[in-house]
């Protein structure tokens, strides 16, 4: 009991005890709200899946159907058949939501069709799934292409027709994410 | 200006040239390391570099964070060499080892939330990263709270004398890591992409580490320690060193074209200011209870402090856990697990502060 009385000697002890209670309540609330999915996921994609992706030293070979669809998407992109690319890439993502190249081709197709907000969001997902896209030492790097996009998006994202879109905040978040990834740093 | 500084010098007991020189060296060399090849805004960072070392040792599986950073090895060895040559080496410790270990863990958990330790905070700030401002306030608040509890009687206990080998183990460990870095045995992993693959030449990094470790050993330089001494006793001597570090880092960033002021396109940062605040709050709070920031712990370990060695072991474990358990923030923002870990860390520090008193 002496110990407990000791805890209440000063305002600092009282504040600390209040802090302890508040933190315990916060943790319980965070778990509760997370289970009811009220808390917004900050990550653009599921962070666990990203970690799995990063952890893979050598990614397993793709199933032949997915590989064929990706190859075809690439060819169709060069042939400027963007609608077909979108259909194919979405088909691949239905089979494997973590396939970064499907996101990449989809983003390129959206951009070519003039839908910059959708393109930015999809590029951001591609980069989060596959950080090699913004890695200067990687063969998969798309840094120069992204820099051009980000530079042109600065003005584009201020336009009224884009700011009024319902998912404008998501687009902005994805845009800032791409900016920071392109800036480099240690993570 | 010069007369003002002369007066300031006379009115600041404990201030000496070594502290100023150490601050200047941390400021200049930390920013130059980026020019020489380290990741942007990451000249030196205890938490990032420990994560790299943990990855290289196979303690986590993030293939983008695996490199035996010679800067940290150099800091421990630099401090060790200077301590030996000036007869400052003495094996001591044994005061609350498991508490030091746990505080070491939470220091890194807080830093992983903020994406950098207090030293990197200075580099990020002086390179124009305005997202660090919340972290600065958090660090100040964390140190202030820790100091309040120190005034109330928080004390980890008196370190006792230890057998010399205890104090030698961590510098020897650093030497072994240096051998691993040079020999590159098969069981040590090195990133081929990501931030782990971006580094200055090892001899430059090691040289910088040795220099800073030696200087910090002589001057007792520490960012958290400087703030603690100021809040505790209005002692501005160490804080003056920190001021010089900030000033010279800023000048070097300007000269080397690394100064990029703004909020939006900052490398290795995120926008979640609230969690930036709490991350640095936890780091500052835990570091004050430990007796110094992560880099100071390395310097202390180099001069034979076994408790500091124990806290570094905790930090190394945390450096692995923040990746394996998904606690580390990324440019996409903090994770749910990371937020819970930070809250648990603050909870631990508060309970510890309340019950661990002399």
XYZ file of C-alpha atoms in Angstrom:
545
model
C 0.000 0.000 0.000
C 2.910 2.297 0.690
C 3.957 1.830 -2.897
C 0.545 2.847 -4.192
C 0.480 5.917 -1.957
C 3.935 6.783 -3.245
C 2.546 6.846 -6.761
C 0.247 9.732 -5.839
C 2.816 12.002 -4.258
C 3.093 14.593 -6.996
C 1.193 15.948 -9.972
C 3.686 14.178 -12.197
C 2.762 10.791 -10.702
C -0.913 11.545 -11.172
C -0.301 12.632 -14.748
C 1.731 9.480 -15.398
C -1.005 7.251 -13.964
C -3.539 9.068 -16.133
C -1.203 8.536 -19.089
C -0.929 4.815 -18.355
C -4.729 4.532 -18.209
C -5.128 6.561 -21.392
C -2.617 4.415 -23.270
C -4.248 1.172 -22.158
C -7.636 2.530 -23.257
C -6.139 3.702 -26.568
C -4.671 0.281 -27.302
C -7.995 -1.433 -26.535
C -9.858 1.097 -28.710
C -7.386 0.712 -31.564
C -7.834 -3.050 -31.578
C -11.620 -2.673 -31.348
C -11.841 -0.164 -34.185
C -9.437 -2.163 -36.257
C -11.586 -5.257 -35.880
C -14.574 -3.212 -37.043
C -12.426 -1.744 -39.830
C -13.148 1.851 -38.845
C -9.427 2.658 -38.736
C -8.243 3.529 -42.184
C -5.329 1.500 -43.453
C -2.531 3.978 -44.057
C -0.765 1.629 -46.382
C -1.802 1.779 -50.010
C -1.902 -1.996 -50.088
C -1.921 -4.613 -47.357
C 1.394 -4.075 -45.488
C 1.730 -7.761 -44.671
C 1.623 -8.680 -48.321
C 4.233 -6.027 -49.047
C 6.519 -7.451 -46.396
C 6.140 -10.902 -47.867
C 6.991 -9.453 -51.226
C 10.058 -7.659 -49.902
C 11.185 -10.695 -47.967
C 11.227 -12.878 -51.039
C 14.891 -13.223 -52.000
C 13.978 -14.641 -55.352
C 10.290 -14.414 -56.219
C 8.833 -17.742 -57.315
C 8.243 -18.107 -61.063
C 4.852 -16.838 -62.199
C 2.160 -19.312 -63.272
C 2.269 -19.663 -67.090
C -1.190 -18.113 -67.543
C -0.166 -14.951 -65.675
C 3.181 -14.745 -67.441
C 1.470 -15.071 -70.827
C -1.055 -12.360 -69.924
C 1.712 -10.020 -68.797
C 3.719 -10.626 -71.954
C 0.660 -9.939 -74.049
C -0.098 -6.764 -72.036
C 3.394 -5.497 -72.752
C 3.009 -6.122 -76.478
C -0.420 -4.504 -76.509
C 0.946 -1.462 -74.690
C 3.498 -1.025 -77.440
C 0.699 -1.460 -79.995
C -1.290 1.219 -78.091
C -4.290 -1.061 -77.544
C -4.923 0.331 -74.071
C -8.446 -1.020 -73.492
C -7.196 -4.540 -74.072
C -4.247 -3.910 -71.698
C -6.653 -2.781 -68.977
C -8.802 -5.894 -69.402
C -5.785 -8.196 -69.352
C -4.088 -6.490 -66.383
C -7.291 -6.504 -64.348
C -7.644 -10.183 -65.153
C -4.133 -10.838 -63.837
C -4.855 -8.823 -60.686
C -7.962 -10.904 -60.083
C -5.722 -13.976 -60.055
C -2.862 -12.378 -58.114
C -3.519 -9.016 -56.463
C 0.181 -8.666 -55.600
C 1.406 -8.848 -59.206
C 3.278 -5.559 -59.472
C 3.794 -5.690 -63.235
C 0.042 -5.941 -63.798
C -0.338 -2.735 -61.744
C 2.468 -1.141 -63.750
C 0.966 -1.950 -67.147
C -2.443 -0.868 -65.926
C -0.998 2.459 -64.716
C 0.682 3.018 -68.068
C -2.546 2.260 -69.898
C -4.542 4.677 -67.701
C -1.943 7.368 -68.281
C -1.976 6.835 -72.039
C -5.776 7.110 -71.970
C -5.485 10.428 -70.120
C -6.736 9.290 -66.705
C -3.916 10.711 -64.613
C -5.474 10.325 -61.130
C -6.169 6.622 -61.669
C -2.722 6.209 -63.175
C -1.041 7.827 -60.162
C -2.936 5.615 -57.728
C -2.040 2.502 -59.691
C 1.609 3.493 -60.075
C 1.792 4.017 -56.300
C 0.409 0.522 -55.698
C 2.895 -0.921 -58.187
C 5.798 0.822 -56.426
C 4.648 -0.257 -52.984
C 4.354 -3.852 -54.179
C 7.695 -3.755 -55.922
C 10.152 -1.181 -54.505
C 12.619 -2.195 -57.222
C 10.645 0.046 -59.574
C 12.217 3.099 -57.883
C 15.563 1.497 -57.130
C 18.434 2.974 -59.061
C 20.296 -0.358 -59.028
C 17.410 -2.453 -60.299
C 16.827 -3.586 -63.869
C 13.093 -3.035 -63.321
C 13.519 0.656 -62.497
C 10.953 3.082 -63.857
C 12.258 6.146 -61.991
C 12.686 8.418 -65.043
C 9.170 7.613 -66.264
C 7.744 8.338 -62.801
C 9.653 11.595 -62.473
C 8.068 12.847 -65.705
C 4.638 11.817 -64.427
C 5.106 13.477 -61.038
C 6.397 16.676 -62.606
C 3.445 16.932 -64.976
C 0.971 15.930 -62.261
C 1.842 18.914 -60.041
C -0.242 21.258 -62.222
C -2.713 18.611 -63.414
C -3.842 17.773 -59.883
C -4.860 21.377 -59.247
C -7.494 21.317 -61.995
C -11.116 21.608 -60.889
C -12.336 18.464 -62.600
C -9.745 16.452 -60.676
C -10.071 18.154 -57.276
C -13.806 17.459 -57.354
C -13.344 13.712 -57.856
C -14.499 11.667 -54.843
C -11.164 9.840 -54.527
C -9.078 13.001 -54.818
C -7.565 12.505 -51.364
C -6.431 8.998 -52.296
C -4.858 10.394 -55.455
C -3.029 13.080 -53.485
C -1.792 10.519 -50.967
C -0.535 8.302 -53.773
C 1.091 11.311 -55.458
C 2.953 12.346 -52.291
C 3.955 8.745 -51.745
C 5.491 8.588 -55.234
C 7.279 11.894 -54.623
C 8.847 10.608 -51.412
C 9.812 7.272 -52.955
C 11.511 9.050 -55.834
C 13.420 11.219 -53.352
C 15.233 8.110 -52.090
C 16.240 7.811 -48.442
C 16.641 4.908 -46.100
C 13.747 2.537 -45.376
C 29.439 38.285 -32.327
C 32.850 37.121 -31.166
C 32.588 39.042 -27.914
C 29.106 37.615 -27.350
C 30.475 34.104 -27.862
C 33.393 34.836 -25.519
C 30.938 35.949 -22.847
C 28.753 32.907 -23.498
C 31.819 30.664 -23.167
C 32.759 32.231 -19.841
C 29.199 31.887 -18.544
C 28.900 28.234 -19.586
C 30.822 26.012 -17.218
C 31.846 22.703 -18.755
C 31.949 24.030 -22.312
C 35.192 23.172 -24.082
C 36.589 23.046 -27.587
C 36.215 19.294 -27.770
C 32.420 19.537 -27.507
C 32.308 22.189 -30.223
C 34.680 20.244 -32.442
C 32.596 17.074 -32.020
C 29.406 18.942 -32.907
C 31.070 20.406 -35.987
C 32.455 17.010 -37.019
C 29.043 15.320 -36.640
C 27.441 18.101 -38.670
C 29.947 18.189 -41.503
C 30.880 14.510 -41.827
C 27.298 13.245 -41.463
C 26.136 15.329 -44.402
C 29.270 14.590 -46.430
C 28.682 10.840 -46.042
C 25.600 11.288 -48.232
C 27.762 12.990 -50.861
C 30.179 10.073 -50.605
C 27.440 7.520 -51.202
C 25.137 6.954 -48.215
C 21.339 7.123 -48.693
C 19.839 10.613 -48.888
C 19.498 12.356 -45.493
C 21.084 9.313 -43.834
C 24.713 10.185 -43.223
C 24.591 8.450 -39.883
C 21.581 6.861 -38.224
C 21.820 4.436 -35.335
C 18.436 2.851 -35.963
C 18.661 2.549 -39.770
C 22.219 1.247 -39.597
C 21.427 -1.228 -36.828
C 18.577 -2.485 -39.018
C 21.136 -2.953 -41.781
C 23.480 -4.833 -39.457
C 20.627 -7.006 -38.149
C 19.711 -7.850 -41.739
C 23.295 -8.649 -42.700
C 23.501 -11.014 -39.730
C 20.345 -12.747 -40.940
C 18.144 -11.547 -38.076
C 15.476 -10.196 -40.424
C 14.463 -10.949 -43.996
C 14.112 -7.528 -45.590
C 16.557 -7.970 -48.458
C 16.741 -4.212 -48.949
C 18.240 -3.527 -45.505
C 21.312 -5.735 -45.238
C 24.717 -4.138 -44.818
C 27.323 -4.095 -42.057
C 27.534 -0.337 -41.686
C 31.170 0.591 -40.938
C 30.106 3.910 -39.369
C 28.644 2.199 -36.293
C 31.526 -0.263 -36.090
C 33.885 2.712 -36.282
C 32.078 4.629 -33.542
C 32.425 1.724 -31.085
C 36.046 1.071 -32.068
C 36.958 4.782 -32.113
C 35.611 5.207 -28.618
C 37.386 2.020 -27.510
C 40.760 3.078 -28.930
C 40.529 6.568 -27.432
C 39.396 5.203 -24.069
C 42.282 2.732 -24.018
C 44.867 5.303 -25.027
C 43.700 7.846 -22.450
C 43.231 5.240 -19.712
C 39.503 5.953 -19.763
C 38.538 2.339 -20.360
C 36.950 0.632 -17.395
C 34.590 -2.309 -17.378
C 31.580 -1.257 -15.322
C 27.881 -2.025 -15.191
C 25.343 -4.365 -13.700
C 22.738 -1.753 -12.829
C 19.360 -3.015 -14.085
C 20.672 -4.887 -17.146
C 17.315 -6.210 -18.324
C 15.719 -2.788 -17.980
C 18.553 -1.336 -20.098
C 17.948 -4.108 -22.632
C 14.214 -3.344 -22.807
C 14.743 0.414 -22.993
C 17.175 -0.242 -25.848
C 14.414 -2.109 -27.669
C 11.922 0.737 -27.256
C 14.461 3.372 -28.298
C 14.654 1.696 -31.696
C 10.890 1.069 -31.876
C 10.350 4.832 -31.476
C 13.037 5.610 -34.037
C 11.545 3.126 -36.515
C 8.194 4.897 -36.194
C 9.857 8.248 -36.966
C 12.212 6.690 -39.534
C 15.411 7.837 -37.869
C 17.261 8.275 -34.586
C 17.904 11.715 -33.004
C 21.119 12.117 -35.041
C 19.278 11.466 -38.293
C 16.570 13.853 -37.111
C 19.196 16.605 -37.151
C 20.383 15.629 -40.644
C 16.835 15.472 -41.967
C 15.962 18.810 -40.394
C 19.055 20.587 -41.656
C 18.465 19.178 -45.140
C 15.108 20.944 -45.152
C 12.760 18.075 -44.259
C 9.910 19.874 -42.501
C 8.134 16.615 -41.613
C 10.717 16.293 -38.839
C 9.287 19.243 -36.909
C 6.762 17.041 -35.136
C 9.643 14.716 -34.269
C 11.660 17.605 -32.831
C 8.760 18.565 -30.568
C 8.288 14.896 -29.641
C 11.957 14.479 -28.749
C 11.917 17.608 -26.591
C 8.736 16.453 -24.857
C 10.084 12.935 -24.294
C 13.341 14.206 -22.816
C 11.461 16.710 -20.644
C 9.162 14.015 -19.224
C 12.141 11.730 -18.580
C 13.968 14.547 -16.805
C 10.919 15.260 -14.633
C 10.983 11.650 -13.458
C 14.728 11.840 -12.871
C 14.051 14.782 -10.587
C 11.455 12.674 -8.794
C 14.128 10.085 -8.117
C 14.210 7.737 -11.112
C 17.543 5.948 -11.095
C 18.685 2.766 -12.801
C 21.188 2.062 -10.038
C 24.891 2.441 -9.490
C 27.068 0.555 -11.948
C 29.605 -1.651 -10.242
C 33.057 -2.694 -11.369
C 33.068 -5.678 -13.721
C 35.691 -8.111 -14.936
C 37.537 -6.506 -17.864
C 36.356 -9.081 -20.397
C 32.751 -7.879 -19.904
C 33.699 -4.440 -21.146
C 35.828 -5.818 -23.962
C 33.139 -8.015 -25.496
C 31.287 -5.319 -27.434
C 34.408 -3.707 -28.959
C 35.589 -7.216 -29.862
C 32.168 -7.869 -31.435
C 32.564 -4.661 -33.454
C 36.005 -5.855 -34.571
C 34.532 -9.193 -35.666
C 31.850 -7.359 -37.678
C 34.593 -5.340 -39.355
C 36.363 -8.575 -40.331
C 33.045 -9.900 -41.697
C 32.616 -6.705 -43.700
C 36.027 -7.086 -45.287
C 36.058 -10.860 -45.765
C 32.369 -11.159 -46.683
C 31.791 -14.741 -45.489
C 28.866 -16.609 -47.052
C 26.621 -16.419 -44.002
C 26.669 -12.610 -43.966
C 24.138 -11.132 -46.361
C 24.511 -7.918 -48.321
C 21.693 -6.132 -50.150
C 22.048 -5.800 -53.873
C 19.191 -3.313 -54.067
C 17.389 -0.863 -51.822
C 18.933 1.366 -49.181
C 21.172 -1.449 -47.937
C 22.997 -1.337 -51.259
C 23.627 2.400 -51.084
C 26.726 3.241 -49.100
C 29.913 5.253 -49.080
C 33.212 3.374 -49.579
C 33.832 1.294 -46.448
C 37.165 2.930 -45.614
C 35.625 6.409 -45.663
C 32.677 5.290 -43.534
C 34.993 3.522 -41.112
C 37.279 6.552 -40.927
C 34.315 8.829 -40.192
C 33.028 6.381 -37.571
C 36.426 6.149 -35.865
C 36.791 9.933 -35.838
C 33.314 10.580 -34.482
C 33.577 7.757 -31.945
C 36.884 9.090 -30.656
C 35.650 12.682 -30.477
C 32.375 11.676 -28.821
C 34.279 9.637 -26.255
C 36.417 12.618 -25.307
C 33.599 15.174 -25.314
C 30.695 12.981 -24.026
C 28.676 14.385 -26.948
C 25.024 13.313 -27.003
C 21.922 14.983 -28.401
C 19.569 13.591 -25.765
C 22.220 14.154 -23.082
C 22.531 17.798 -24.122
C 18.790 18.336 -23.823
C 18.671 16.386 -20.547
C 21.433 18.470 -18.969
C 19.722 21.635 -20.063
C 16.312 20.645 -18.681
C 17.835 19.183 -15.528
C 20.414 21.774 -14.547
C 20.322 24.510 -17.207
C 23.733 23.180 -18.268
C 24.233 24.370 -21.842
C 27.664 22.862 -22.506
C 26.588 19.724 -24.419
C 23.680 21.551 -25.996
C 26.161 24.022 -27.468
C 27.789 21.070 -29.249
C 24.389 20.078 -30.615
C 23.861 23.653 -31.775
C 27.186 23.549 -33.630
C 26.188 20.216 -35.161
C 22.934 21.715 -36.452
C 24.673 24.842 -37.741
C 27.456 23.005 -39.563
C 25.145 20.316 -40.920
C 22.968 23.081 -42.338
C 25.934 24.887 -43.912
C 27.310 21.646 -45.353
C 23.882 20.709 -46.730
C 23.683 24.106 -48.418
C 27.188 23.842 -49.860
C 26.727 20.271 -51.099
C 23.346 21.085 -52.605
C 21.474 18.748 -50.274
C 19.232 21.427 -48.814
C 15.739 20.863 -50.171
C 13.249 22.652 -47.941
C 9.703 21.386 -47.945
C 7.200 18.909 -46.707
C 6.254 16.874 -49.752
C 9.160 15.279 -51.602
C 11.327 14.390 -48.628
C 13.201 11.087 -48.694
C 12.541 8.493 -46.011
C 9.683 10.379 -44.397
C 5.938 10.171 -43.896
C 3.148 12.633 -43.224
C 1.771 11.154 -40.054
C 2.881 13.975 -37.780
C 1.105 12.619 -34.724
C 3.037 9.367 -34.910
C 6.246 11.187 -35.786
C 5.713 13.018 -32.506
C 5.010 9.882 -30.466
C 7.865 7.961 -32.085
C 10.422 10.578 -31.139
C 8.725 11.083 -27.771
C 9.338 7.417 -27.007
C 12.932 7.581 -28.251
C 13.677 10.700 -26.204
C 11.979 9.352 -23.099
C 13.608 5.904 -23.249
C 17.008 7.416 -24.085
C 16.879 9.736 -21.068
C 16.024 6.824 -18.793
C 18.917 4.896 -20.383
C 21.328 7.795 -19.966
C 21.888 8.742 -23.604
C 20.790 8.363 -27.198
C 21.660 5.232 -29.229
C 24.953 6.681 -30.496
C 25.991 7.674 -26.971
C 25.284 4.084 -25.885
C 27.723 2.896 -28.562
C 30.388 5.280 -27.355
C 29.819 4.192 -23.752
C 29.981 0.533 -24.782
C 33.329 1.273 -26.435
C 34.737 2.564 -23.161
C 33.637 -0.518 -21.232
C 30.082 0.266 -20.077
C 28.401 -3.129 -19.902
C 24.919 -1.634 -19.397
C 25.338 0.356 -22.611
C 26.424 -2.886 -24.288
C 23.285 -4.552 -22.972
C 21.102 -1.742 -24.322
C 22.806 -2.040 -27.736
C 21.994 -5.749 -27.749
C 18.370 -4.773 -27.127
C 18.589 -2.260 -29.956
C 19.950 -4.898 -32.319
C 17.094 -7.223 -31.403
C 14.616 -4.382 -31.960
C 16.254 -3.584 -35.310
C 15.341 -7.107 -36.413
C 11.889 -7.100 -34.807
C 10.763 -3.846 -36.425
C 11.077 -5.601 -39.786
C 9.909 -9.077 -38.820
C 6.843 -7.787 -36.958
C 6.050 -4.934 -39.339
C 6.664 -2.166 -36.773
C 8.798 0.070 -38.973
C 7.140 2.945 -40.796
C 7.648 3.446 -44.491
C 6.991 6.345 -46.840
C 3.409 5.029 -47.000
C 3.069 5.805 -43.274
C 3.207 4.019 -39.939
C 1.760 0.552 -39.491
C -0.877 -0.517 -36.998
C 1.614 -2.842 -35.290
C 4.105 0.017 -35.048
C 1.556 2.288 -33.361
C 0.710 -0.379 -30.798
C 4.417 -0.998 -30.155
C 5.056 2.715 -29.577
C 2.143 2.933 -27.142
C 3.406 -0.135 -25.284
C 6.854 1.458 -25.182
C 5.516 4.668 -23.643
C 3.453 2.586 -21.224
C 6.573 0.676 -20.199
C 8.558 3.870 -19.664
C 5.770 5.449 -17.606
C 5.346 2.406 -15.362
C 9.127 2.129 -15.019
C 9.397 5.805 -14.111
C 6.693 5.407 -11.490
C 8.042 2.383 -9.682
C 11.786 2.387 -10.273
C 12.954 5.074 -7.884
C 15.577 5.494 -5.260
